[in-house]
Amino acid sequence: MPHGRPRALRTPGGLSVRLEPRALIVVAALVVAALAASVVLIGTGDFPIPAEDVVKTLLGDGNAGQEFIVNELRLPRVLVGLLVGASLGLGGALFQAVSRNPLGSPDVLGLGQGATAGALVMIVLFSGSTTQVTVGALVGGLVTGALIYLLAWKRGVHGYRLVLVGIGLSAIATAVNGYLMTKADFVDAARAVVWMTGTLDGRDWKQVWPLLVLACVLVPLVLANARGLRMMEMGDDVSHALGVRVERVRLVLMVCAVLLTAAATAAAGPVSFVALTAPQLARRLTRSPGPNLVPSLCMGAALLVTADWASQRLFGDGQLPVGVVTGVLGGVYLLWLLVTERRAGRI
């Protein structure tokens, strides 16, 4: 087989895994980039730590002060950033693959707005704690995802109907959020605005473990259904003929995508455009057809930790919420994507 062509790896149990050398190289490069950005980010702050000392401290060879700053203050924030970015990247790839639409991301479908509505209810109406706000955001995202699926169902769920229903629910959720903000007092409104922007400030180990456990459960489940998802790109009729249980696979992957997106939003707020841009950038780097699930996951993680570093270092003494940086970059990318799609005659 010529070098650089896709290869099939068969395990003793009969499982066949498709390997594409370029995609493997891209994934490896993204993992290295995410880890390097994480080390730099951990060393960034009022008490800067050289990258070499950060690595030594992570390996257990730092002094007491460095261990406290690295392991207790900065490492949890970086891990939350990696997990949130990976969850949004994978969730975005799933939504785009299921809807067969490059704009079919949680940002467009309204999951972020739904999660925001749940969080605002807890902040404005109940003055909830951080844990209660997180639970409210998670519930809001899950309810929105369930409504999108149920309202888009008509002898199956199809791409454009899914996107249109999502846009409609997004508009409704945005209106609800605006109403809730008008009812908030000054303190709650300021707190809500910070959360709605998307931020990693103040994140600790309490946010790390739920995200990590969820990722350990959902990522293998998604990859186990990746073959069916790839076949579904040929159309439902062809997939049925090849033995794929289309609606079952679609439902499982939609549930996984909603859980990943809702959990990420609950942990860091509605960080915009990562779910939209990560799968698109990953696909352009790998030049591979299909959903590109693992490259999208790695791209999302690398994008978010890099954006978090930029939000802390590129704006002088002031620090911006990471959602501001991803919003600006993602907005520029969305405009470029729309222009490209229009010139290609696809919209």
Coordinates of C-alpha atoms in Angstrom, one line a residue:
M1 CA 0.0 0.0 0.0
P2 CA 1.5 3.4 -0.9
H3 CA 2.8 5.6 1.8
G4 CA 0.3 8.1 3.1
R5 CA -2.8 6.1 2.1
P6 CA -5.4 5.1 4.7
R7 CA -4.7 1.7 6.3
A8 CA -7.0 -0.8 8.1
L9 CA -5.8 -2.2 11.4
R10 CA -7.6 -5.4 12.4
T11 CA -7.5 -6.5 16.1
P12 CA -7.7 -10.2 17.2
G13 CA -11.3 -9.6 18.2
G14 CA -12.3 -8.8 14.7
L15 CA -12.5 -5.0 15.1
S16 CA -11.3 -3.0 12.1
V17 CA -9.8 0.4 12.7
R18 CA -9.2 2.8 9.8
L19 CA -5.8 4.6 10.2
E20 CA -4.9 7.6 8.1
P21 CA -1.2 8.7 8.4
R22 CA -1.9 12.4 7.8
A23 CA -4.7 12.4 10.4
L24 CA -2.4 10.6 12.9
I25 CA 0.3 13.3 12.4
V26 CA -2.3 16.1 12.9
V27 CA -3.6 14.5 16.1
A28 CA 0.0 14.1 17.4
A29 CA 0.8 17.7 16.6
L30 CA -2.4 19.0 18.2
V31 CA -1.7 16.9 21.4
V32 CA 1.9 18.4 21.6
A33 CA 0.5 21.9 20.9
A34 CA -2.1 21.5 23.7
L35 CA 0.4 20.2 26.2
A36 CA 2.9 22.9 25.3
A37 CA 0.3 25.6 25.6
S38 CA -0.8 24.1 29.0
V39 CA 2.7 24.2 30.4
V40 CA 3.1 27.8 29.3
L41 CA -0.3 28.7 30.7
I42 CA 0.5 27.1 34.1
G43 CA 3.7 29.2 34.2
T44 CA 1.7 32.4 33.5
G45 CA 0.5 34.8 36.2
D46 CA 1.4 37.2 38.9
F47 CA 4.1 34.7 40.0
P48 CA 5.6 33.5 36.7
I49 CA 7.2 30.1 36.6
P50 CA 9.6 29.0 33.9
A51 CA 8.3 26.1 31.7
E52 CA 11.2 23.9 32.9
D53 CA 10.2 24.4 36.5
V54 CA 6.5 23.8 35.7
V55 CA 7.4 20.4 34.2
K56 CA 9.6 19.6 37.2
T57 CA 6.8 20.5 39.6
L58 CA 4.3 18.4 37.7
L59 CA 6.7 15.5 38.1
G60 CA 6.9 16.1 41.8
D61 CA 10.3 17.8 41.9
G62 CA 9.3 21.4 42.7
N63 CA 9.6 23.4 45.9
A64 CA 6.6 23.9 48.3
G65 CA 5.7 27.3 46.9
Q66 CA 5.8 26.0 43.3
E67 CA 3.8 22.9 44.1
F68 CA 1.0 25.0 45.7
I69 CA 0.8 27.5 42.8
V70 CA 1.0 24.8 40.1
N71 CA -1.0 21.9 41.6
E72 CA -3.6 23.8 43.6
L73 CA -4.1 27.1 41.8
R74 CA -3.3 26.8 38.1
L75 CA -3.4 23.1 37.1
P76 CA -7.1 22.7 37.8
R77 CA -7.9 25.7 35.6
V78 CA -5.8 24.4 32.7
L79 CA -7.3 20.9 33.0
V80 CA -10.8 22.4 33.0
G81 CA -9.8 24.3 29.9
L82 CA -8.5 21.2 28.2
L83 CA -11.6 19.1 29.1
V84 CA -14.0 21.9 28.1
G85 CA -12.3 22.5 24.8
A86 CA -12.1 18.8 24.0
S87 CA -15.8 18.3 24.9
L88 CA -16.9 21.3 22.8
G89 CA -14.7 20.1 19.9
L90 CA -16.1 16.6 19.9
G91 CA -19.7 17.8 20.5
G92 CA -19.4 20.2 17.6
A93 CA -18.1 17.5 15.3
L94 CA -21.0 15.2 16.3
F95 CA -23.6 17.9 15.7
Q96 CA -22.1 18.9 12.3
A97 CA -21.9 15.2 11.2
V98 CA -25.5 14.4 12.3
S99 CA -27.0 17.5 10.8
R100 CA -24.6 17.3 7.7
N101 CA -24.2 21.0 8.0
P102 CA -21.0 22.9 8.8
L103 CA -23.1 25.4 10.8
G104 CA -24.8 22.7 12.8
S105 CA -22.9 23.5 16.0
P106 CA -24.2 24.0 19.6
D107 CA -23.7 27.8 19.2
V108 CA -26.2 27.9 16.3
L109 CA -28.5 25.2 17.7
G110 CA -29.1 27.0 20.9
L111 CA -27.6 24.6 23.5
G112 CA -25.4 27.3 24.9
Q113 CA -28.4 29.7 25.2
G114 CA -30.4 26.9 26.8
A115 CA -27.7 26.2 29.4
T116 CA -27.4 30.0 30.0
A117 CA -31.1 30.1 30.7
G118 CA -30.8 27.4 33.3
A119 CA -27.9 29.2 34.9
L120 CA -29.7 32.5 34.9
V121 CA -32.7 31.0 36.6
M122 CA -30.5 29.8 39.5
I123 CA -28.6 33.1 39.7
V124 CA -31.5 35.6 39.3
L125 CA -34.4 33.8 40.8
F126 CA -32.7 31.8 43.6
S127 CA -29.3 33.5 44.1
G128 CA -27.8 30.1 43.8
S129 CA -24.4 28.9 44.8
T130 CA -21.7 28.0 42.2
T131 CA -22.8 24.3 42.4
Q132 CA -26.5 25.2 41.9
V133 CA -25.6 27.4 38.9
T134 CA -23.6 24.5 37.4
V135 CA -26.5 22.1 37.9
G136 CA -28.9 24.7 36.5
A137 CA -26.8 25.1 33.4
L138 CA -26.5 21.4 32.9
V139 CA -30.3 20.9 33.2
G140 CA -30.9 23.8 30.8
G141 CA -28.6 22.4 28.2
L142 CA -30.1 18.9 28.5
V143 CA -33.7 20.2 28.3
T144 CA -32.9 22.2 25.2
G145 CA -31.2 19.3 23.5
A146 CA -34.2 17.1 24.2
L147 CA -36.6 19.7 22.8
I148 CA -34.5 20.1 19.7
Y149 CA -34.6 16.3 19.0
L150 CA -38.3 15.9 19.8
L151 CA -39.4 18.9 17.7
A152 CA -37.1 17.9 14.8
W153 CA -38.4 14.4 14.8
K154 CA -40.6 13.4 11.8
R155 CA -40.0 9.8 10.8
G156 CA -36.4 10.4 11.8
V157 CA -34.2 13.5 12.4
H158 CA -32.8 15.2 9.3
G159 CA -30.1 17.9 9.1
Y160 CA -31.9 21.0 8.0
R161 CA -34.9 20.4 10.2
L162 CA -32.5 20.0 13.1
V163 CA -30.7 23.2 12.4
L164 CA -34.0 25.2 11.8
V165 CA -35.5 23.9 15.1
G166 CA -32.3 24.7 16.9
I167 CA -32.2 28.3 15.6
G168 CA -35.8 28.8 16.7
L169 CA -35.2 27.5 20.2
S170 CA -32.0 29.6 20.3
A171 CA -34.1 32.7 19.6
I172 CA -36.6 31.8 22.3
A173 CA -33.8 31.1 24.9
T174 CA -32.1 34.4 24.0
A175 CA -35.4 36.2 24.7
V176 CA -35.8 34.4 28.0
N177 CA -32.3 35.3 29.0
G178 CA -32.9 38.9 28.2
Y179 CA -36.0 38.9 30.3
L180 CA -34.2 37.3 33.3
M181 CA -31.4 39.9 33.1
T182 CA -34.0 42.7 33.3
K183 CA -35.2 41.2 36.6
A184 CA -31.8 40.8 38.2
D185 CA -30.4 43.2 40.7
F186 CA -27.0 44.8 40.2
V187 CA -24.9 42.1 42.0
D188 CA -26.7 39.2 40.3
A189 CA -26.6 40.9 36.9
A190 CA -22.8 41.5 37.2
R191 CA -22.3 37.8 38.2
A192 CA -24.5 36.6 35.3
V193 CA -22.7 38.7 32.7
V194 CA -19.3 37.2 33.7
W195 CA -20.7 33.7 33.5
M196 CA -22.5 34.4 30.2
T197 CA -19.2 35.5 28.6
G198 CA -17.5 32.2 29.3
T199 CA -14.6 32.2 31.7
L200 CA -12.1 29.8 33.4
D201 CA -11.4 32.1 36.3
G202 CA -11.6 30.4 39.7
R203 CA -12.0 26.9 38.4
D204 CA -10.7 24.2 40.7
W205 CA -10.7 20.5 41.2
K206 CA -14.4 20.4 41.8
Q207 CA -15.0 21.2 38.1
V208 CA -12.2 18.8 36.9
W209 CA -13.5 15.5 38.2
P210 CA -17.1 15.6 36.8
L211 CA -15.8 16.6 33.4
L212 CA -13.1 13.9 33.5
V213 CA -15.5 11.1 34.5
L214 CA -18.0 12.2 31.8
A215 CA -15.3 12.3 29.2
C216 CA -14.1 8.8 30.2
V217 CA -17.6 7.4 29.7
L218 CA -18.8 9.3 26.6
V219 CA -15.7 9.4 24.4
P220 CA -15.4 5.6 24.2
L221 CA -19.2 5.4 23.5
V222 CA -18.8 8.0 20.7
L223 CA -15.9 6.2 19.1
A224 CA -17.7 2.9 19.3
N225 CA -20.4 4.4 17.1
A226 CA -18.0 6.3 14.8
R227 CA -18.2 3.6 12.0
G228 CA -22.0 4.0 11.9
L229 CA -21.7 7.8 11.8
R230 CA -19.3 7.6 8.9
M231 CA -21.7 5.4 6.9
M232 CA -24.6 7.7 7.6
E233 CA -22.9 10.3 5.6
M234 CA -23.8 8.3 2.5
G235 CA -27.5 8.7 3.4
D236 CA -30.0 6.8 5.6
D237 CA -31.1 4.4 2.9
V238 CA -27.6 3.2 2.1
S239 CA -26.7 3.0 5.8
H240 CA -29.8 0.8 6.5
A241 CA -28.7 -1.4 3.6
L242 CA -25.3 -1.8 5.2
G243 CA -26.8 -2.9 8.5
V244 CA -26.6 0.4 10.4
R245 CA -29.4 1.1 12.9
V246 CA -29.6 4.7 11.8
E247 CA -32.0 6.2 14.4
R248 CA -30.4 4.3 17.2
V249 CA -26.9 5.6 16.3
R250 CA -28.2 9.1 15.7
L251 CA -30.0 9.2 19.1
V252 CA -27.0 7.8 21.0
L253 CA -24.6 10.3 19.4
M254 CA -27.0 13.2 19.9
V255 CA -27.3 12.4 23.6
C256 CA -23.5 12.2 23.8
A257 CA -23.1 15.5 22.0
V258 CA -25.7 17.2 24.2
L259 CA -24.1 15.9 27.4
L260 CA -20.6 16.9 26.3
T261 CA -21.8 20.4 25.4
A262 CA -24.0 20.9 28.4
A263 CA -21.3 19.7 30.8
A264 CA -18.7 22.0 29.2
T265 CA -21.1 25.0 29.4
A266 CA -21.9 24.2 33.0
A267 CA -18.2 24.2 33.9
A268 CA -17.0 27.3 32.1
G269 CA -20.1 29.1 30.8
P270 CA -21.1 29.4 27.1
V271 CA -17.6 29.6 25.5
S272 CA -18.5 30.6 22.0
F273 CA -17.4 29.3 18.6
V274 CA -15.0 26.5 19.8
A275 CA -17.6 23.9 18.9
L276 CA -18.1 25.5 15.5
T277 CA -14.5 26.1 14.5
A278 CA -12.6 23.1 16.0
P279 CA -14.2 20.5 13.7
Q280 CA -13.8 22.7 10.6
L281 CA -10.1 23.4 11.3
A282 CA -9.4 19.8 12.1
R283 CA -11.0 18.7 8.8
R284 CA -8.9 21.2 6.8
L285 CA -5.7 20.0 8.5
T286 CA -6.4 16.3 8.1
R287 CA -7.9 16.7 4.6
S288 CA -9.9 13.6 5.5
P289 CA -13.6 13.0 4.8
G290 CA -15.9 12.0 7.6
P291 CA -16.5 13.5 11.1
N292 CA -12.8 13.6 12.2
L293 CA -13.9 13.0 15.8
V294 CA -10.5 12.6 17.5
P295 CA -8.8 15.5 15.6
S296 CA -11.8 17.7 16.5
L297 CA -11.4 16.8 20.1
C298 CA -7.7 17.6 20.1
M299 CA -8.3 20.8 18.2
G300 CA -10.9 22.0 20.7
A301 CA -8.5 21.4 23.6
A302 CA -5.6 23.2 21.9
L303 CA -7.8 26.1 20.9
L304 CA -9.2 26.8 24.3
V305 CA -6.0 26.6 26.3
T306 CA -4.3 28.8 23.7
A307 CA -7.2 31.3 23.8
D308 CA -7.0 31.3 27.6
W309 CA -3.3 32.2 27.4
A310 CA -4.0 35.0 25.0
S311 CA -6.8 36.3 27.2
Q312 CA -4.2 36.7 30.0
R313 CA -1.2 37.9 28.2
L314 CA -2.1 39.9 25.1
F315 CA -4.2 42.7 26.6
G316 CA -1.8 44.4 29.0
D317 CA -2.6 44.4 32.7
G318 CA -6.2 43.6 32.1
Q319 CA -7.4 40.0 31.7
L320 CA -10.3 39.1 29.5
P321 CA -12.7 36.2 29.9
V322 CA -11.6 33.4 27.5
G323 CA -15.1 33.6 25.9
V324 CA -14.3 37.1 24.6
V325 CA -11.2 35.8 22.7
T326 CA -12.9 32.8 21.3
G327 CA -15.9 35.0 20.3
V328 CA -13.7 37.4 18.3
L329 CA -11.7 34.7 16.6
G330 CA -14.8 32.5 16.0
G331 CA -16.8 35.4 14.6
V332 CA -14.0 36.2 12.1
Y333 CA -13.8 32.5 11.1
L334 CA -17.6 32.2 10.7
L335 CA -17.6 35.2 8.3
W336 CA -14.8 33.6 6.3
L337 CA -16.7 30.3 6.3
L338 CA -19.9 31.9 5.0
V339 CA -18.0 33.7 2.3
T340 CA -16.2 30.5 1.3
E341 CA -19.4 28.5 1.2
R342 CA -21.2 31.1 -0.8
R343 CA -18.4 31.3 -3.4
A344 CA -18.6 27.5 -3.7
G345 CA -22.3 27.7 -4.3
R346 CA -23.3 25.7 -1.3
I347 CA -25.3 28.5 0.3

